[in-house]
PDB file of C-alpha atoms in Angstrom:
ATOM      1  CA  MET A   1       0.010  -0.008  -0.050  1.00  0.00           C
ATOM      2  CA  THR A   2       1.532   3.272  -0.947  1.00  0.00           C
ATOM      3  CA  SER A   3       1.646   6.437   1.423  1.00  0.00           C
ATOM      4  CA  LYS A   4      -1.034   8.054  -0.421  1.00  0.00           C
ATOM      5  CA  GLN A   5      -3.411   4.920  -0.305  1.00  0.00           C
ATOM      6  CA  LYS A   6      -2.568   4.539   3.588  1.00  0.00           C
ATOM      7  CA  ILE A   7      -3.356   8.078   4.221  1.00  0.00           C
ATOM      8  CA  ALA A   8      -6.630   7.923   2.540  1.00  0.00           C
ATOM      9  CA  THR A   9      -7.556   4.365   4.137  1.00  0.00           C
ATOM     10  CA  LEU A  10      -6.852   5.936   7.682  1.00  0.00           C
ATOM     11  CA  ALA A  11      -9.057   9.108   7.037  1.00  0.00           C
ATOM     12  CA  PHE A  12     -11.808   7.016   6.095  1.00  0.00           C
ATOM     13  CA  TRP A  13     -11.710   4.930   9.018  1.00  0.00           C
ATOM     14  CA  SER A  14     -11.519   7.790  11.293  1.00  0.00           C
ATOM     15  CA  ILE A  15     -15.096   8.513  10.422  1.00  0.00           C
ATOM     16  CA  ILE A  16     -15.977   4.959  11.501  1.00  0.00           C
ATOM     17  CA  VAL A  17     -14.097   5.176  14.610  1.00  0.00           C
ATOM     18  CA  ALA A  18     -15.235   8.724  15.450  1.00  0.00           C
ATOM     19  CA  LEU A  19     -18.870   7.365  14.921  1.00  0.00           C
ATOM     20  CA  ALA A  20     -18.451   4.326  17.176  1.00  0.00           C
ATOM     21  CA  VAL A  21     -16.848   6.379  19.783  1.00  0.00           C
ATOM     22  CA  MET A  22     -19.615   9.064  19.733  1.00  0.00           C
ATOM     23  CA  GLY A  23     -22.256   6.403  20.156  1.00  0.00           C
ATOM     24  CA  LEU A  24     -20.548   5.017  23.259  1.00  0.00           C
ATOM     25  CA  LYS A  25     -20.251   8.459  24.953  1.00  0.00           C
ATOM     26  CA  PHE A  26     -23.828   9.425  24.357  1.00  0.00           C
ATOM     27  CA  ILE A  27     -24.784   6.176  25.677  1.00  0.00           C
ATOM     28  CA  ALA A  28     -22.918   6.941  28.851  1.00  0.00           C
ATOM     29  CA  TRP A  29     -24.301  10.322  29.087  1.00  0.00           C
ATOM     30  CA  HIS A  30     -27.887   9.197  28.559  1.00  0.00           C
ATOM     31  CA  MET A  31     -27.417   6.642  31.356  1.00  0.00           C
ATOM     32  CA  THR A  32     -25.911   9.009  33.918  1.00  0.00           C
ATOM     33  CA  GLY A  33     -27.383  12.409  33.062  1.00  0.00           C
ATOM     34  CA  SER A  34     -23.834  13.957  33.844  1.00  0.00           C
ATOM     35  CA  VAL A  35     -23.193  17.292  32.390  1.00  0.00           C
ATOM     36  CA  ALA A  36     -19.619  16.506  32.189  1.00  0.00           C
ATOM     37  CA  LEU A  37     -20.129  13.303  30.090  1.00  0.00           C
ATOM     38  CA  TYR A  38     -22.372  15.413  27.967  1.00  0.00           C
ATOM     39  CA  SER A  39     -19.470  17.719  27.313  1.00  0.00           C
ATOM     40  CA  ASP A  40     -17.252  14.714  26.388  1.00  0.00           C
ATOM     41  CA  ALA A  41     -19.959  13.350  24.078  1.00  0.00           C
ATOM     42  CA  LEU A  42     -20.420  16.818  22.530  1.00  0.00           C
ATOM     43  CA  GLU A  43     -16.786  17.043  21.606  1.00  0.00           C
ATOM     44  CA  SER A  44     -17.286  13.669  19.905  1.00  0.00           C
ATOM     45  CA  ILE A  45     -19.541  15.141  17.399  1.00  0.00           C
ATOM     46  CA  VAL A  46     -16.693  17.454  16.591  1.00  0.00           C
ATOM     47  CA  ASN A  47     -14.362  14.495  15.900  1.00  0.00           C
ATOM     48  CA  VAL A  48     -17.137  12.953  13.564  1.00  0.00           C
ATOM     49  CA  ILE A  49     -17.351  16.208  11.524  1.00  0.00           C
ATOM     50  CA  THR A  50     -13.691  16.718  11.287  1.00  0.00           C
ATOM     51  CA  ALA A  51     -12.998  13.242  10.321  1.00  0.00           C
ATOM     52  CA  MET A  52     -15.149  13.825   7.318  1.00  0.00           C
ATOM     53  CA  ALA A  53     -13.524  17.167   6.554  1.00  0.00           C
ATOM     54  CA  ALA A  54     -10.036  15.624   6.809  1.00  0.00           C
ATOM     55  CA  PHE A  55     -11.137  12.698   4.579  1.00  0.00           C
ATOM     56  CA  TRP A  56     -12.428  15.266   1.953  1.00  0.00           C
ATOM     57  CA  ALA A  57      -9.301  17.461   2.262  1.00  0.00           C
ATOM     58  CA  ILE A  58      -6.959  14.529   1.933  1.00  0.00           C
ATOM     59  CA  ARG A  59      -8.578  13.336  -1.324  1.00  0.00           C
ATOM     60  CA  VAL A  60      -8.336  16.841  -2.611  1.00  0.00           C
ATOM     61  CA  SER A  61      -4.755  17.294  -1.589  1.00  0.00           C
ATOM     62  CA  HIS A  62      -3.583  14.156  -3.387  1.00  0.00           C
ATOM     63  CA  LYS A  63      -4.920  15.420  -6.819  1.00  0.00           C
ATOM     64  CA  PRO A  64      -2.185  16.021  -9.218  1.00  0.00           C
ATOM     65  CA  ALA A  65      -1.459  19.657 -10.410  1.00  0.00           C
ATOM     66  CA  ASP A  66      -3.633  20.873 -13.193  1.00  0.00           C
ATOM     67  CA  GLN A  67      -4.063  24.078 -15.287  1.00  0.00           C
ATOM     68  CA  ASP A  68      -5.706  25.932 -12.426  1.00  0.00           C
ATOM     69  CA  HIS A  69      -3.544  24.582  -9.814  1.00  0.00           C
ATOM     70  CA  PRO A  70       0.010  24.181 -11.188  1.00  0.00           C
ATOM     71  CA  PHE A  71       1.592  23.784  -7.933  1.00  0.00           C
ATOM     72  CA  GLY A  72      -0.665  21.018  -6.752  1.00  0.00           C
ATOM     73  CA  HIS A  73      -3.575  20.846  -4.129  1.00  0.00           C
ATOM     74  CA  HIS A  74      -1.604  20.191  -1.073  1.00  0.00           C
ATOM     75  CA  LYS A  75      -2.885  23.232   1.043  1.00  0.00           C
ATOM     76  CA  ALA A  76      -6.421  21.710   1.062  1.00  0.00           C
ATOM     77  CA  GLU A  77      -5.536  20.023   4.118  1.00  0.00           C
ATOM     78  CA  TYR A  78      -4.952  23.035   6.099  1.00  0.00           C
ATOM     79  CA  PHE A  79      -8.620  24.138   5.450  1.00  0.00           C
ATOM     80  CA  SER A  80      -9.853  20.961   7.297  1.00  0.00           C
ATOM     81  CA  ALA A  81      -7.355  21.580  10.263  1.00  0.00           C
ATOM     82  CA  VAL A  82      -8.919  25.259  10.466  1.00  0.00           C
ATOM     83  CA  LEU A  83     -12.306  24.071  10.251  1.00  0.00           C
ATOM     84  CA  GLU A  84     -11.530  21.614  13.128  1.00  0.00           C
ATOM     85  CA  GLY A  85     -10.477  24.308  15.369  1.00  0.00           C
ATOM     86  CA  VAL A  86     -13.506  26.520  14.796  1.00  0.00           C
ATOM     87  CA  LEU A  87     -15.922  23.515  15.459  1.00  0.00           C
ATOM     88  CA  ILE A  88     -13.735  22.872  18.831  1.00  0.00           C
ATOM     89  CA  VAL A  89     -14.612  26.341  19.778  1.00  0.00           C
ATOM     90  CA  VAL A  90     -18.225  25.996  18.949  1.00  0.00           C
ATOM     91  CA  ALA A  91     -18.367  22.763  20.902  1.00  0.00           C
ATOM     92  CA  ALA A  92     -16.748  24.692  24.254  1.00  0.00           C
ATOM     93  CA  LEU A  93     -19.428  27.253  23.771  1.00  0.00           C
ATOM     94  CA  LEU A  94     -22.190  24.752  23.701  1.00  0.00           C
ATOM     95  CA  ILE A  95     -20.692  22.881  26.780  1.00  0.00           C
ATOM     96  CA  ILE A  96     -20.785  26.145  28.722  1.00  0.00           C
ATOM     97  CA  ALA A  97     -24.330  26.853  27.825  1.00  0.00           C
ATOM     98  CA  GLN A  98     -25.352  23.351  29.305  1.00  0.00           C
ATOM     99  CA  VAL A  99     -23.303  23.836  32.371  1.00  0.00           C
ATOM    100  CA  TRP A 100     -25.148  27.020  32.966  1.00  0.00           C
ATOM    101  CA  SER A 101     -28.556  25.034  32.535  1.00  0.00           C
ATOM    102  CA  THR A 102     -27.319  22.468  34.918  1.00  0.00           C
ATOM    103  CA  ILE A 103     -26.250  24.636  37.667  1.00  0.00           C
ATOM    104  CA  GLN A 104     -29.547  26.150  37.576  1.00  0.00           C
ATOM    105  CA  ASN A 105     -31.391  22.796  37.715  1.00  0.00           C
ATOM    106  CA  PRO A 106     -28.839  20.204  39.206  1.00  0.00           C
ATOM    107  CA  LYS A 107     -29.867  16.536  38.717  1.00  0.00           C
ATOM    108  CA  PRO A 108     -28.201  13.415  40.466  1.00  0.00           C
ATOM    109  CA  ILE A 109     -25.735  11.174  38.433  1.00  0.00           C
ATOM    110  CA  GLU A 110     -27.479   7.880  37.817  1.00  0.00           C
ATOM    111  CA  GLN A 111     -25.904   4.590  36.835  1.00  0.00           C
ATOM    112  CA  ALA A 112     -22.603   6.280  37.563  1.00  0.00           C
ATOM    113  CA  TRP A 113     -20.336   3.123  37.504  1.00  0.00           C
ATOM    114  CA  GLU A 114     -21.953   1.826  34.183  1.00  0.00           C
ATOM    115  CA  GLY A 115     -21.833   4.952  32.476  1.00  0.00           C
ATOM    116  CA  LEU A 116     -17.999   5.551  33.279  1.00  0.00           C
ATOM    117  CA  ALA A 117     -17.044   1.978  32.239  1.00  0.00           C
ATOM    118  CA  ILE A 118     -18.684   2.655  28.749  1.00  0.00           C
ATOM    119  CA  ASN A 119     -16.870   6.184  28.614  1.00  0.00           C
ATOM    120  CA  GLY A 120     -13.647   4.461  29.495  1.00  0.00           C
ATOM    121  CA  GLY A 121     -13.950   1.982  26.709  1.00  0.00           C
ATOM    122  CA  ALA A 122     -14.374   4.567  24.279  1.00  0.00           C
ATOM    123  CA  ALA A 123     -11.313   6.492  25.557  1.00  0.00           C
ATOM    124  CA  VAL A 124      -9.234   3.477  25.186  1.00  0.00           C
ATOM    125  CA  VAL A 125     -10.396   3.199  21.671  1.00  0.00           C
ATOM    126  CA  ASN A 126      -9.633   6.866  21.056  1.00  0.00           C
ATOM    127  CA  ALA A 127      -6.236   6.757  22.447  1.00  0.00           C
ATOM    128  CA  ILE A 128      -5.095   3.793  20.264  1.00  0.00           C
ATOM    129  CA  TRP A 129      -6.522   5.267  17.194  1.00  0.00           C
ATOM    130  CA  ALA A 130      -4.965   8.909  17.975  1.00  0.00           C
ATOM    131  CA  LEU A 131      -1.433   7.466  18.353  1.00  0.00           C
ATOM    132  CA  ILE A 132      -1.901   5.665  14.780  1.00  0.00           C
ATOM    133  CA  LEU A 133      -3.074   8.862  13.233  1.00  0.00           C
ATOM    134  CA  ILE A 134      -0.231  11.141  14.836  1.00  0.00           C
ATOM    135  CA  ARG A 135       2.581   8.620  13.733  1.00  0.00           C
ATOM    136  CA  THR A 136       1.354   8.366  10.276  1.00  0.00           C
ATOM    137  CA  GLY A 137       0.311  12.053   9.942  1.00  0.00           C
ATOM    138  CA  ARG A 138       4.058  12.873  10.912  1.00  0.00           C
ATOM    139  CA  SER A 139       5.804  10.268   8.797  1.00  0.00           C
ATOM    140  CA  ALA A 140       3.497  11.184   5.571  1.00  0.00           C
ATOM    141  CA  LYS A 141       3.572  15.008   6.177  1.00  0.00           C
ATOM    142  CA  SER A 142      -0.294  15.093   6.321  1.00  0.00           C
ATOM    143  CA  PRO A 143      -1.329  18.055   8.556  1.00  0.00           C
ATOM    144  CA  ALA A 144      -5.113  16.992   8.336  1.00  0.00           C
ATOM    145  CA  LEU A 145      -4.315  13.497   9.640  1.00  0.00           C
ATOM    146  CA  GLU A 146      -1.917  14.595  12.268  1.00  0.00           C
ATOM    147  CA  ALA A 147      -4.214  17.523  13.426  1.00  0.00           C
ATOM    148  CA  ASP A 148      -7.094  14.959  13.640  1.00  0.00           C
ATOM    149  CA  GLY A 149      -4.753  12.683  15.859  1.00  0.00           C
ATOM    150  CA  HIS A 150      -3.745  15.447  18.157  1.00  0.00           C
ATOM    151  CA  HIS A 151      -7.557  16.336  18.596  1.00  0.00           C
ATOM    152  CA  ILE A 152      -8.398  12.927  19.533  1.00  0.00           C
ATOM    153  CA  MET A 153      -5.484  12.848  21.977  1.00  0.00           C
ATOM    154  CA  THR A 154      -6.931  15.667  23.571  1.00  0.00           C
ATOM    155  CA  ASP A 155     -10.406  14.048  23.620  1.00  0.00           C
ATOM    156  CA  VAL A 156      -8.613  11.163  25.324  1.00  0.00           C
ATOM    157  CA  ILE A 157      -6.984  13.437  28.226  1.00  0.00           C
ATOM    158  CA  THR A 158     -10.398  15.187  28.699  1.00  0.00           C
ATOM    159  CA  SER A 159     -12.244  11.779  29.139  1.00  0.00           C
ATOM    160  CA  VAL A 160      -9.526  10.720  31.446  1.00  0.00           C
ATOM    161  CA  GLY A 161      -9.957  13.626  33.655  1.00  0.00           C
ATOM    162  CA  VAL A 162     -13.671  13.625  33.502  1.00  0.00           C
ATOM    163  CA  ILE A 163     -14.025   9.766  34.531  1.00  0.00           C
ATOM    164  CA  ALA A 164     -11.367  10.462  37.546  1.00  0.00           C
ATOM    165  CA  GLY A 165     -13.368  13.655  38.573  1.00  0.00           C
ATOM    166  CA  LEU A 166     -16.712  11.958  38.402  1.00  0.00           C
ATOM    167  CA  ILE A 167     -15.398   8.805  40.291  1.00  0.00           C
ATOM    168  CA  GLY A 168     -14.560  11.341  43.188  1.00  0.00           C
ATOM    169  CA  ALA A 169     -17.912  12.944  42.839  1.00  0.00           C
ATOM    170  CA  VAL A 170     -19.662   9.490  43.260  1.00  0.00           C
ATOM    171  CA  VAL A 171     -17.550   8.602  46.183  1.00  0.00           C
ATOM    172  CA  THR A 172     -17.742  11.846  48.045  1.00  0.00           C
ATOM    173  CA  GLY A 173     -21.181  12.950  47.149  1.00  0.00           C
ATOM    174  CA  TRP A 174     -19.981  16.226  45.916  1.00  0.00           C
ATOM    175  CA  HIS A 175     -22.112  16.450  42.744  1.00  0.00           C
ATOM    176  CA  VAL A 176     -20.977  19.983  42.055  1.00  0.00           C
ATOM    177  CA  LEU A 177     -17.851  18.661  40.652  1.00  0.00           C
ATOM    178  CA  ASP A 178     -19.809  17.420  37.506  1.00  0.00           C
ATOM    179  CA  PRO A 179     -20.730  20.906  36.187  1.00  0.00           C
ATOM    180  CA  LEU A 180     -17.131  21.987  37.074  1.00  0.00           C
ATOM    181  CA  LEU A 181     -15.269  19.390  35.206  1.00  0.00           C
ATOM    182  CA  ALA A 182     -17.453  20.320  32.162  1.00  0.00           C
ATOM    183  CA  VAL A 183     -16.230  23.936  32.569  1.00  0.00           C
ATOM    184  CA  ILE A 184     -12.635  22.601  32.808  1.00  0.00           C
ATOM    185  CA  VAL A 185     -13.254  20.616  29.595  1.00  0.00           C
ATOM    186  CA  ALA A 186     -14.774  23.467  27.675  1.00  0.00           C
ATOM    187  CA  LEU A 187     -11.611  25.714  28.453  1.00  0.00           C
ATOM    188  CA  ASN A 188      -9.428  23.014  27.548  1.00  0.00           C
ATOM    189  CA  ILE A 189     -10.683  22.380  24.195  1.00  0.00           C
ATOM    190  CA  LEU A 190     -10.916  26.059  23.587  1.00  0.00           C
ATOM    191  CA  TYR A 191      -7.240  26.344  24.009  1.00  0.00           C
ATOM    192  CA  GLN A 192      -6.847  23.294  21.577  1.00  0.00           C
ATOM    193  CA  GLY A 193      -9.030  24.930  19.226  1.00  0.00           C
ATOM    194  CA  TRP A 194      -6.917  27.942  19.302  1.00  0.00           C
ATOM    195  CA  LYS A 195      -3.738  25.964  18.858  1.00  0.00           C
ATOM    196  CA  VAL A 196      -4.899  23.827  15.961  1.00  0.00           C
ATOM    197  CA  THR A 197      -6.200  26.791  14.245  1.00  0.00           C
ATOM    198  CA  GLY A 198      -2.928  28.609  14.716  1.00  0.00           C
ATOM    199  CA  GLU A 199      -0.749  25.914  13.351  1.00  0.00           C
ATOM    200  CA  SER A 200      -2.831  25.568  10.455  1.00  0.00           C
ATOM    201  CA  LEU A 201      -2.924  29.353   9.659  1.00  0.00           C
ATOM    202  CA  ASN A 202       0.827  28.969   9.726  1.00  0.00           C
ATOM    203  CA  GLY A 203       0.842  26.566   6.794  1.00  0.00           C
ATOM    204  CA  LEU A 204      -1.562  28.739   4.538  1.00  0.00           C
ATOM    205  CA  MET A 205       1.036  31.603   5.191  1.00  0.00           C
ATOM    206  CA  ASP A 206       3.773  29.562   3.532  1.00  0.00           C
ATOM    207  CA  ARG A 207       5.697  28.881   6.665  1.00  0.00           C
ATOM    208  CA  GLY A 208       9.251  27.623   6.134  1.00  0.00           C
ATOM    209  CA  VAL A 209      10.856  24.469   7.337  1.00  0.00           C
ATOM    210  CA  ASP A 210      12.347  24.558  10.838  1.00  0.00           C
ATOM    211  CA  THR A 211      15.892  25.214  11.701  1.00  0.00           C
ATOM    212  CA  GLU A 212      17.025  21.779  11.955  1.00  0.00           C
ATOM    213  CA  GLU A 213      15.458  20.606   8.609  1.00  0.00           C
ATOM    214  CA  HIS A 214      16.991  23.857   6.930  1.00  0.00           C
ATOM    215  CA  MET A 215      20.549  23.005   7.867  1.00  0.00           C
ATOM    216  CA  HIS A 216      20.052  19.290   6.619  1.00  0.00           C
ATOM    217  CA  ILE A 217      19.005  20.690   3.285  1.00  0.00           C
ATOM    218  CA  ARG A 218      21.940  22.959   3.150  1.00  0.00           C
ATOM    219  CA  ASP A 219      24.201  20.103   3.694  1.00  0.00           C
ATOM    220  CA  ILE A 220      22.583  17.891   1.170  1.00  0.00           C
ATOM    221  CA  ILE A 221      22.945  20.801  -1.454  1.00  0.00           C
ATOM    222  CA  SER A 222      26.679  21.554  -0.505  1.00  0.00           C
ATOM    223  CA  THR A 223      27.632  17.870  -0.616  1.00  0.00           C
ATOM    224  CA  ASN A 224      25.973  17.417  -4.031  1.00  0.00           C
ATOM    225  CA  SER A 225      27.089  20.664  -5.656  1.00  0.00           C
ATOM    226  CA  LYS A 226      30.563  19.846  -6.936  1.00  0.00           C
ATOM    227  CA  GLY A 227      31.167  22.000  -9.953  1.00  0.00           C
ATOM    228  CA  ALA A 228      29.263  24.958  -8.781  1.00  0.00           C
ATOM    229  CA  LEU A 229      30.925  27.941  -7.273  1.00  0.00           C
ATOM    230  CA  GLU A 230      28.159  29.252  -4.621  1.00  0.00           C
ATOM    231  CA  VAL A 231      24.729  28.696  -3.521  1.00  0.00           C
ATOM    232  CA  HIS A 232      22.676  31.690  -1.960  1.00  0.00           C
ATOM    233  CA  ASP A 233      19.145  32.679  -1.313  1.00  0.00           C
ATOM    234  CA  LEU A 234      17.802  29.543  -0.141  1.00  0.00           C
ATOM    235  CA  LYS A 235      14.152  29.558   0.643  1.00  0.00           C
ATOM    236  CA  THR A 236      11.797  26.785   1.747  1.00  0.00           C
ATOM    237  CA  ARG A 237       8.136  26.627   2.271  1.00  0.00           C
ATOM    238  CA  ILE A 238       5.616  23.952   3.443  1.00  0.00           C
ATOM    239  CA  ALA A 239       2.423  23.077   1.713  1.00  0.00           C
ATOM    240  CA  GLY A 240       0.587  20.047   3.305  1.00  0.00           C
ATOM    241  CA  ARG A 241       2.914  17.074   2.707  1.00  0.00           C
ATOM    242  CA  ALA A 242       4.978  18.832   0.142  1.00  0.00           C
ATOM    243  CA  THR A 243       8.114  20.855   0.768  1.00  0.00           C
ATOM    244  CA  PHE A 244       9.253  23.477  -1.759  1.00  0.00           C
ATOM    245  CA  ILE A 245      12.827  24.347  -2.090  1.00  0.00           C
ATOM    246  CA  GLU A 246      14.352  26.945  -4.122  1.00  0.00           C
ATOM    247  CA  PHE A 247      17.753  28.666  -4.399  1.00  0.00           C
ATOM    248  CA  HIS A 248      20.204  30.280  -6.471  1.00  0.00           C
ATOM    249  CA  MET A 249      23.456  28.457  -7.854  1.00  0.00           C
ATOM    250  CA  VAL A 250      26.450  30.377  -9.187  1.00  0.00           C
ATOM    251  CA  VAL A 251      28.574  28.320 -11.810  1.00  0.00           C
ATOM    252  CA  ASP A 252      31.577  29.287 -14.088  1.00  0.00           C
ATOM    253  CA  ALA A 253      30.350  31.610 -16.897  1.00  0.00           C
ATOM    254  CA  ASP A 254      31.890  29.538 -19.541  1.00  0.00           C
ATOM    255  CA  MET A 255      30.297  26.421 -18.218  1.00  0.00           C
ATOM    256  CA  SER A 256      27.769  24.984 -20.650  1.00  0.00           C
ATOM    257  CA  VAL A 257      24.081  24.532 -20.118  1.00  0.00           C
ATOM    258  CA  GLY A 258      24.493  20.809 -20.055  1.00  0.00           C
ATOM    259  CA  GLU A 259      27.096  20.832 -17.603  1.00  0.00           C
ATOM    260  CA  SER A 260      25.136  23.042 -15.123  1.00  0.00           C
ATOM    261  CA  HIS A 261      22.022  20.834 -15.739  1.00  0.00           C
ATOM    262  CA  VAL A 262      23.920  17.610 -14.546  1.00  0.00           C
ATOM    263  CA  ILE A 263      24.782  19.646 -11.362  1.00  0.00           C
ATOM    264  CA  CYS A 264      21.005  20.689 -10.682  1.00  0.00           C
ATOM    265  CA  ASP A 265      19.877  17.035 -11.349  1.00  0.00           C
ATOM    266  CA  ARG A 266      22.316  15.623  -8.828  1.00  0.00           C
ATOM    267  CA  ILE A 267      21.316  17.896  -6.203  1.00  0.00           C
ATOM    268  CA  GLU A 268      17.425  17.582  -7.147  1.00  0.00           C
ATOM    269  CA  ASP A 269      17.914  13.730  -7.017  1.00  0.00           C
ATOM    270  CA  ALA A 270      19.613  14.050  -3.393  1.00  0.00           C
ATOM    271  CA  LEU A 271      17.120  16.140  -2.113  1.00  0.00           C
ATOM    272  CA  LYS A 272      14.348  14.102  -3.341  1.00  0.00           C
ATOM    273  CA  ALA A 273      15.895  10.749  -1.699  1.00  0.00           C
ATOM    274  CA  GLU A 274      16.132  12.644   1.724  1.00  0.00           C
ATOM    275  CA  VAL A 275      13.116  15.024   1.783  1.00  0.00           C
ATOM    276  CA  PRO A 276       9.554  13.490   1.268  1.00  0.00           C
ATOM    277  CA  SER A 277       7.050  15.079  -1.453  1.00  0.00           C
ATOM    278  CA  VAL A 278       9.868  17.818  -2.227  1.00  0.00           C
ATOM    279  CA  ARG A 279       9.641  20.232  -5.159  1.00  0.00           C
ATOM    280  CA  VAL A 280      13.055  21.836  -6.076  1.00  0.00           C
ATOM    281  CA  THR A 281      13.674  24.923  -8.299  1.00  0.00           C
ATOM    282  CA  ILE A 282      17.129  26.011  -9.022  1.00  0.00           C
ATOM    283  CA  HIS A 283      18.066  29.354 -10.611  1.00  0.00           C
ATOM    284  CA  VAL A 284      21.396  29.036 -12.323  1.00  0.00           C
ATOM    285  CA  GLU A 285      23.597  32.192 -12.411  1.00  0.00           C
ATOM    286  CA  PRO A 286      27.231  33.121 -13.930  1.00  0.00           C
ATOM    287  CA  ASP A 287      30.016  33.819 -11.718  1.00  0.00           C
ATOM    288  CA  ASP A 288      29.737  37.608 -11.708  1.00  0.00           C
ATOM    289  CA  GLU A 289      26.295  37.244  -9.629  1.00  0.00           C
ATOM    290  CA  ALA A 290      28.399  35.492  -6.827  1.00  0.00           C
ATOM    291  CA  LYS A 291      27.917  37.208  -3.475  1.00  0.00           C
ATOM    292  CA  LEU A 292      31.261  35.774  -1.893  1.00  0.00           C
ATOM    293  CA  PRO A 293      34.898  36.550  -2.861  1.00  0.00           C
ATOM    294  CA  LYS A 294      36.359  34.791  -5.939  1.00  0.00           C
ATOM    295  CA  GLY A 295      38.630  31.833  -4.673  1.00  0.00           C
ATOM    296  CA  THR A 296      36.020  30.566  -2.189  1.00  0.00           C
ATOM    297  CA  VAL A 297      35.754  26.852  -2.124  1.00  0.00           C
ATOM    298  CA  ALA A 298      33.601  23.978  -0.926  1.00  0.00           C
ATOM    299  CA  VAL A 299      30.402  25.401  -2.438  1.00  0.00           C
ATOM    300  CA  PRO A 300      29.458  27.743   0.520  1.00  0.00           C
ATOM    301  CA  PHE A 301      26.320  29.358   1.147  1.00  0.00           C
ATOM    302  CA  ALA A 302      26.378  33.207   0.837  1.00  0.00           C
TER     303      ALA A 302
END
């Protein structure tokens, strides 16, 4: 199975898993009447919607470049992640509204242990699936898949906190813990919504690779630039799973087009072998465009 097929398959199964977990959580809420479990169940609706959005975005992002989108459709995944952040905020506001209603009309928690057991089972399923999505999203450079995994992991942490708190409420009889836990859940997912949206907007703004990856790219270029005099103006940007790299390469003015093309091919092949889904643009310049003094060796960067 190719990386593309694996990502699409996981995105599809995310919808199935999200629907199953949502069903379990709403059963737990219906059994207990707990507003904290309601808040946990409400967040699972967001998981279903964002799983569907991620599936759509991933399918679009894997489309080949066309006349209207000559650089590809990679950024489609960021729109899915932004939608996820917005929906998380909406869920938080709905939870706060339910908390206010519960405080005004408090109700005892019923069938607490059975409901907590069902919610705990849903949390275990979510934890396993979140780890799979995060690991695959990172390795395949899929922002939508990774964002979905991180949100589900946040849901797992939320569920664990809610279960622990409700156990305390049942044992001690302090039922006020129920709405207080729901408020904590709402505040937590508000923070996660802000975080997911911010990271996605960074991608839409053509954020470059991190410093470590930038230096790795420089090393690859220097190692494979034998015959060139200098490299400068290295720029990178990330669009979904694709990394775009462009730079200027200075060669001897008397070098033929064919010779300079051989150097470009060697650098491009080396970058493709080390950087997944890379797109390379090299601008070849004569030696009078060099920024470093003549005689400098080892294909340095200006």
